[in-house]
């Protein structure tokens, strides 16, 4: 099973490393404009194979993506000093206008997984470009709030001293400042958080909720301030999503995709719980939100919609 990764910066390279460490796929092809960087990353990661799983990893061109089941798009340009968000979006739109057709000309059956930020907007642009090749939007997904959801579960697990894999909680909406932590639907062992807190004798105060919210919502800023970039968490999230896609696992993930059938979010790309399988998003699962959460989700959708519309202006 072949996986392509376009863009060999820290996120793309770490995603490849996470795939190797997790034993996902059989062959990984790294593509980058800087071919020397792609070669170096491929060789460095390939030297880890004897300590992990029997995969092949190599650098290549777009033509080497032929037969890839999933192609991860981690390419894009960084923001320049004094550059507006809209200017950055326009430059990244131009980059995607080159990347997406180049991928689909060589791997027309691949599911595209976008991780470039701002991921919701870049995923919508990728889906627009892919539509020109007859690719449905369900086969163009973004990492969305997969990592944010993991952060939420991790912090709840830490607070209650429970393995976060047994915490069920979601972050939805934009992957950004307007994302929505769905406290009302969070459960552990089938119990809502207040009930679980009572059973365990460990309170969950409003102050603690605000602290967790801040640490989820601002996690990237905190990490970037300390080390310049985030890549381990998102690399691991990419490995999980690719594993689900390759093996048609029908997992429920908060990837981002073009939304249909959710009032206030129609035709906007953002994260909700989706059933994800071999052909991408198979179904969207709207959560029963509180009025406050519902308003926050619609506000988040409007922010993404406004950014997309600004590119078309």
Coordinates of C-alpha atoms in Angstrom, one line a residue:
X1 CA 0.0 0.0 0.0
X2 CA 1.6 3.2 -1.2
X3 CA 1.4 6.5 0.6
X4 CA 2.5 9.8 -0.9
X5 CA 3.6 12.9 1.1
X6 CA 3.9 16.2 -0.7
X7 CA 5.9 18.7 1.3
X8 CA 8.9 17.6 3.4
X9 CA 9.1 20.3 6.0
X10 CA 8.8 19.4 9.7
X11 CA 5.2 18.3 9.5
X12 CA 5.6 16.2 6.3
X13 CA 8.8 14.5 7.5
X14 CA 7.5 13.8 11.0
X15 CA 4.3 12.4 9.4
X16 CA 6.5 10.0 7.4
X17 CA 8.4 9.0 10.5
X18 CA 5.2 8.4 12.5
X19 CA 3.9 6.2 9.6
X20 CA 7.1 4.1 9.8
X21 CA 7.1 3.9 13.6
X22 CA 3.4 2.8 13.5
X23 CA 3.9 0.3 10.6
X24 CA 1.3 2.0 8.4
X25 CA 1.4 1.2 4.7
X26 CA 4.2 -0.6 2.7
X27 CA 5.8 2.2 0.7
X28 CA 6.1 5.9 1.3
X29 CA 7.1 8.4 -1.4
X30 CA 8.3 11.9 -0.4
X31 CA 7.9 14.7 -2.9
X32 CA 9.2 18.2 -2.5
X33 CA 10.4 21.0 -4.7
X34 CA 13.7 20.8 -2.7
X35 CA 14.7 17.3 -4.0
X36 CA 17.8 17.3 -1.8
X37 CA 15.6 17.8 1.3
X38 CA 13.3 15.0 0.2
X39 CA 16.2 12.6 -0.4
X40 CA 17.8 13.5 3.0
X41 CA 14.5 13.0 4.9
X42 CA 13.8 9.7 3.2
X43 CA 17.2 8.3 3.9
X44 CA 17.2 9.5 7.5
X45 CA 13.8 7.9 8.1
X46 CA 14.7 4.7 6.2
X47 CA 17.6 4.1 8.6
X48 CA 15.0 3.8 11.3
X49 CA 13.2 1.0 9.5
X50 CA 15.3 -1.8 11.1
X51 CA 14.1 -0.6 14.5
X52 CA 10.4 -0.3 13.5
X53 CA 8.5 -2.0 10.7
X54 CA 9.4 -3.3 7.2
X55 CA 8.5 -0.3 5.1
X56 CA 10.1 1.2 2.1
X57 CA 10.6 5.0 2.1
X58 CA 12.1 7.0 -0.8
X59 CA 12.1 10.4 -2.4
X60 CA 10.4 10.8 -5.8
X61 CA 8.6 13.0 -8.2
X62 CA 4.8 13.3 -8.8
X63 CA 5.0 10.5 -11.3
X64 CA 6.2 8.2 -8.5
X65 CA 2.8 8.7 -6.8
X66 CA 1.2 6.4 -9.3
X67 CA -0.9 3.8 -7.4
X68 CA -0.9 5.7 -4.1
X69 CA -4.0 5.0 -2.0
X70 CA -3.5 8.2 0.1
X71 CA -1.6 11.3 -0.6
X72 CA -0.8 13.7 2.3
X73 CA -0.4 17.3 1.3
X74 CA 1.8 19.1 3.7
X75 CA 3.2 21.7 1.3
X76 CA 2.7 25.4 1.4
X77 CA 4.5 28.7 2.1
X78 CA 5.3 30.4 5.4
X79 CA 3.9 33.8 6.3
X80 CA 6.3 36.7 5.5
X81 CA 6.9 39.6 7.9
X82 CA 4.1 42.2 7.4
X83 CA 2.1 39.8 5.2
X84 CA -1.7 39.7 5.8
X85 CA -3.6 36.4 6.3
X86 CA -5.4 37.0 3.0
X87 CA -2.1 37.4 1.2
X88 CA -0.7 34.2 2.7
X89 CA -3.9 32.4 1.8
X90 CA -3.6 33.6 -1.8
X91 CA 0.0 32.5 -2.1
X92 CA -0.9 29.1 -0.7
X93 CA -3.9 28.9 -3.0
X94 CA -1.5 29.3 -5.9
X95 CA 0.7 26.5 -4.4
X96 CA -2.3 24.2 -4.1
X97 CA -3.4 25.0 -7.7
X98 CA -0.1 23.4 -8.8
X99 CA 0.1 20.5 -6.2
X100 CA -3.5 19.1 -6.4
X101 CA -3.6 18.6 -10.3
X102 CA -0.1 17.2 -10.2
X103 CA -1.1 14.6 -7.6
X104 CA -4.4 13.6 -9.3
X105 CA -2.9 13.3 -12.8
X106 CA -0.6 10.6 -11.4
X107 CA -2.8 9.2 -8.6
X108 CA -6.4 9.8 -9.7
X109 CA -7.9 7.3 -7.2
X110 CA -6.1 8.6 -4.1
X111 CA -7.7 10.1 -1.1
X112 CA -6.2 13.5 -0.4
X113 CA -5.3 14.3 3.2
X114 CA -4.5 18.0 3.7
X115 CA -2.5 19.1 6.7
X116 CA -1.3 22.5 5.5
X117 CA -2.6 25.4 7.6
X118 CA -5.1 27.0 7.7
X119 CA -6.3 23.5 7.2
X120 CA -10.0 24.1 6.8
X121 CA -9.6 26.7 4.1
X122 CA -6.8 24.8 2.3
X123 CA -8.9 21.6 2.3
X124 CA -11.8 23.5 0.7
X125 CA -9.5 24.9 -1.9
X126 CA -8.0 21.4 -2.5
X127 CA -11.5 20.0 -3.0
X128 CA -12.4 22.8 -5.5
X129 CA -9.3 22.0 -7.5
X130 CA -9.9 18.2 -7.2
X131 CA -13.5 18.7 -8.5
X132 CA -12.1 19.6 -11.8
X133 CA -10.8 16.0 -12.1
X134 CA -14.2 14.6 -11.0
X135 CA -13.0 13.8 -7.5
X136 CA -15.9 14.2 -5.0
X137 CA -15.3 16.4 -1.9
X138 CA -15.6 13.3 0.4
X139 CA -12.3 12.1 -1.0
X140 CA -10.5 15.4 0.0
X141 CA -10.2 15.7 3.8
X142 CA -8.2 17.7 6.2
X143 CA -6.6 16.8 9.5
X144 CA -9.2 19.2 11.0
X145 CA -9.4 19.1 14.8
X146 CA -8.1 15.5 15.1
X147 CA -5.2 16.8 17.1
X148 CA -7.3 19.2 19.1
X149 CA -9.7 16.4 20.0
X150 CA -6.7 14.3 21.2
X151 CA -5.5 17.3 23.3
X152 CA -8.9 17.6 24.9
X153 CA -9.1 13.9 25.7
X154 CA -5.5 13.9 27.0
X155 CA -6.1 16.8 29.4
X156 CA -9.4 15.3 30.6
X157 CA -7.7 12.0 31.2
X158 CA -4.9 13.7 33.1
X159 CA -7.3 15.5 35.3
X160 CA -9.3 12.3 36.1
X161 CA -6.3 10.0 36.1
X162 CA -7.8 7.9 33.3
X163 CA -6.3 6.6 30.1
X164 CA -7.3 9.2 27.5
X165 CA -8.2 6.4 25.0
X166 CA -11.2 5.8 27.2
X167 CA -12.3 9.5 27.2
X168 CA -14.9 10.4 24.6
X169 CA -14.9 14.1 23.8
X170 CA -14.8 16.1 20.6
X171 CA -13.5 19.5 19.4
X172 CA -15.4 20.7 16.4
X173 CA -15.4 23.7 14.0
X174 CA -12.4 25.5 12.7
X175 CA -8.9 24.3 13.5
X176 CA -8.1 27.6 15.2
X177 CA -9.1 30.1 17.8
X178 CA -12.9 29.6 17.1
X179 CA -12.9 25.9 17.6
X180 CA -15.6 24.5 19.9
X181 CA -14.9 22.1 22.8
X182 CA -18.1 20.1 23.2
X183 CA -18.3 19.7 26.9
X184 CA -21.9 18.7 26.9
X185 CA -21.2 15.4 25.1
X186 CA -18.0 14.5 26.8
X187 CA -18.2 11.1 28.6
X188 CA -16.0 8.6 30.4
X189 CA -17.3 5.0 30.8
X190 CA -20.6 6.2 29.5
X191 CA -21.0 8.8 32.2
X192 CA -21.1 12.6 31.7
X193 CA -18.2 14.4 33.3
X194 CA -20.1 15.7 36.3
X195 CA -21.4 12.2 37.1
X196 CA -18.0 10.7 36.6
X197 CA -16.5 13.4 38.8
X198 CA -18.9 12.6 41.6
X199 CA -18.3 8.8 41.3
X200 CA -14.5 9.4 41.4
X201 CA -14.7 12.1 44.1
X202 CA -12.7 14.5 42.0
X203 CA -14.4 17.8 41.1
X204 CA -14.3 19.5 37.7
X205 CA -14.7 23.1 38.6
X206 CA -15.4 25.9 36.1
X207 CA -11.9 27.2 36.6
X208 CA -10.5 23.8 35.6
X209 CA -12.8 23.7 32.6
X210 CA -11.5 27.2 31.5
X211 CA -7.9 26.0 32.1
X212 CA -8.4 22.9 29.9
X213 CA -10.2 25.0 27.2
X214 CA -7.2 27.4 27.2
X215 CA -4.7 24.7 27.0
X216 CA -6.5 23.0 24.1
X217 CA -7.3 26.2 22.2
X218 CA -3.8 27.8 22.7
X219 CA -1.7 24.7 22.6
X220 CA -0.1 25.4 19.3
X221 CA 0.9 28.9 20.3
X222 CA 2.5 27.7 23.5
X223 CA 4.5 25.0 21.6
X224 CA 5.5 27.4 18.9
X225 CA 6.7 30.0 21.4
X226 CA 8.9 27.3 23.1
X227 CA 10.3 25.4 20.1
X228 CA 9.3 27.2 16.9
X229 CA 6.8 24.7 15.4
X230 CA 4.5 21.8 16.2
X231 CA 5.0 18.5 14.5
X232 CA 5.0 15.4 16.7
X233 CA 1.3 15.6 17.6
X234 CA 0.1 16.3 14.0
X235 CA 2.5 13.7 12.6
X236 CA 0.9 11.1 14.9
X237 CA -2.6 12.3 13.9
X238 CA -1.7 11.9 10.2
X239 CA -0.5 8.3 10.8
X240 CA -3.8 7.5 12.5
X241 CA -5.9 9.0 9.7
X242 CA -3.9 7.3 7.0
X243 CA -4.2 3.9 8.8
X244 CA -8.0 4.4 8.9
X245 CA -8.1 5.2 5.2
X246 CA -5.9 2.4 4.1
X247 CA -7.8 -0.3 6.1
X248 CA -11.3 1.1 5.6
X249 CA -11.7 1.1 9.4
X250 CA -14.9 3.2 9.6
X251 CA -13.5 5.1 12.5
X252 CA -15.1 8.3 13.9
X253 CA -12.6 11.1 13.5
X254 CA -12.9 14.9 13.7
X255 CA -11.3 15.5 10.3
X256 CA -12.5 18.4 8.3
X257 CA -14.6 18.0 5.1
X258 CA -17.2 19.9 3.1
X259 CA -20.3 19.9 5.2
X260 CA -23.7 19.0 3.9
X261 CA -27.0 18.8 5.9
X262 CA -25.9 20.7 9.0
X263 CA -27.8 24.1 9.2
X264 CA -25.4 27.1 9.3
X265 CA -22.5 25.0 8.1
X266 CA -23.7 24.1 4.6
X267 CA -20.9 24.0 2.0
X268 CA -18.3 25.1 4.5
X269 CA -15.3 22.9 5.3
X270 CA -14.8 22.3 9.0
X271 CA -14.5 19.6 11.5
X272 CA -17.3 17.5 12.9
X273 CA -17.3 13.8 13.9
X274 CA -17.2 11.9 10.6
X275 CA -17.2 8.2 9.8
X276 CA -14.0 7.7 7.8
X277 CA -13.2 4.8 5.6
X278 CA -11.4 3.8 2.5
X279 CA -13.0 6.4 0.3
X280 CA -12.7 9.3 2.7
X281 CA -15.7 10.7 4.6
X282 CA -18.6 8.3 4.5
X283 CA -21.0 10.1 6.8
X284 CA -21.2 13.2 9.0
X285 CA -22.5 12.9 12.6
X286 CA -24.0 16.1 13.9
X287 CA -23.8 16.3 17.6
X288 CA -26.7 17.3 19.9
X289 CA -25.2 20.6 21.0
X290 CA -26.3 23.0 23.6
X291 CA -27.6 26.4 22.4
X292 CA -24.3 28.0 23.4
X293 CA -22.2 25.3 21.6
X294 CA -24.4 25.5 18.5
X295 CA -24.0 29.3 18.3
X296 CA -20.2 28.9 18.7
X297 CA -20.1 26.3 15.9
X298 CA -22.0 28.6 13.6
X299 CA -19.7 31.5 14.4
X300 CA -16.7 29.2 13.7
X301 CA -18.3 28.3 10.3
X302 CA -18.9 31.9 9.5
X303 CA -15.2 32.7 10.0
X304 CA -14.1 29.9 7.6
X305 CA -16.8 31.0 5.1
X306 CA -15.6 34.6 5.2
X307 CA -12.0 33.6 4.6
X308 CA -13.0 31.5 1.6
X309 CA -15.2 34.2 0.2
X310 CA -12.4 36.8 0.6
X311 CA -10.2 34.7 -1.7
X312 CA -13.0 34.7 -4.4
X313 CA -13.4 38.5 -4.1

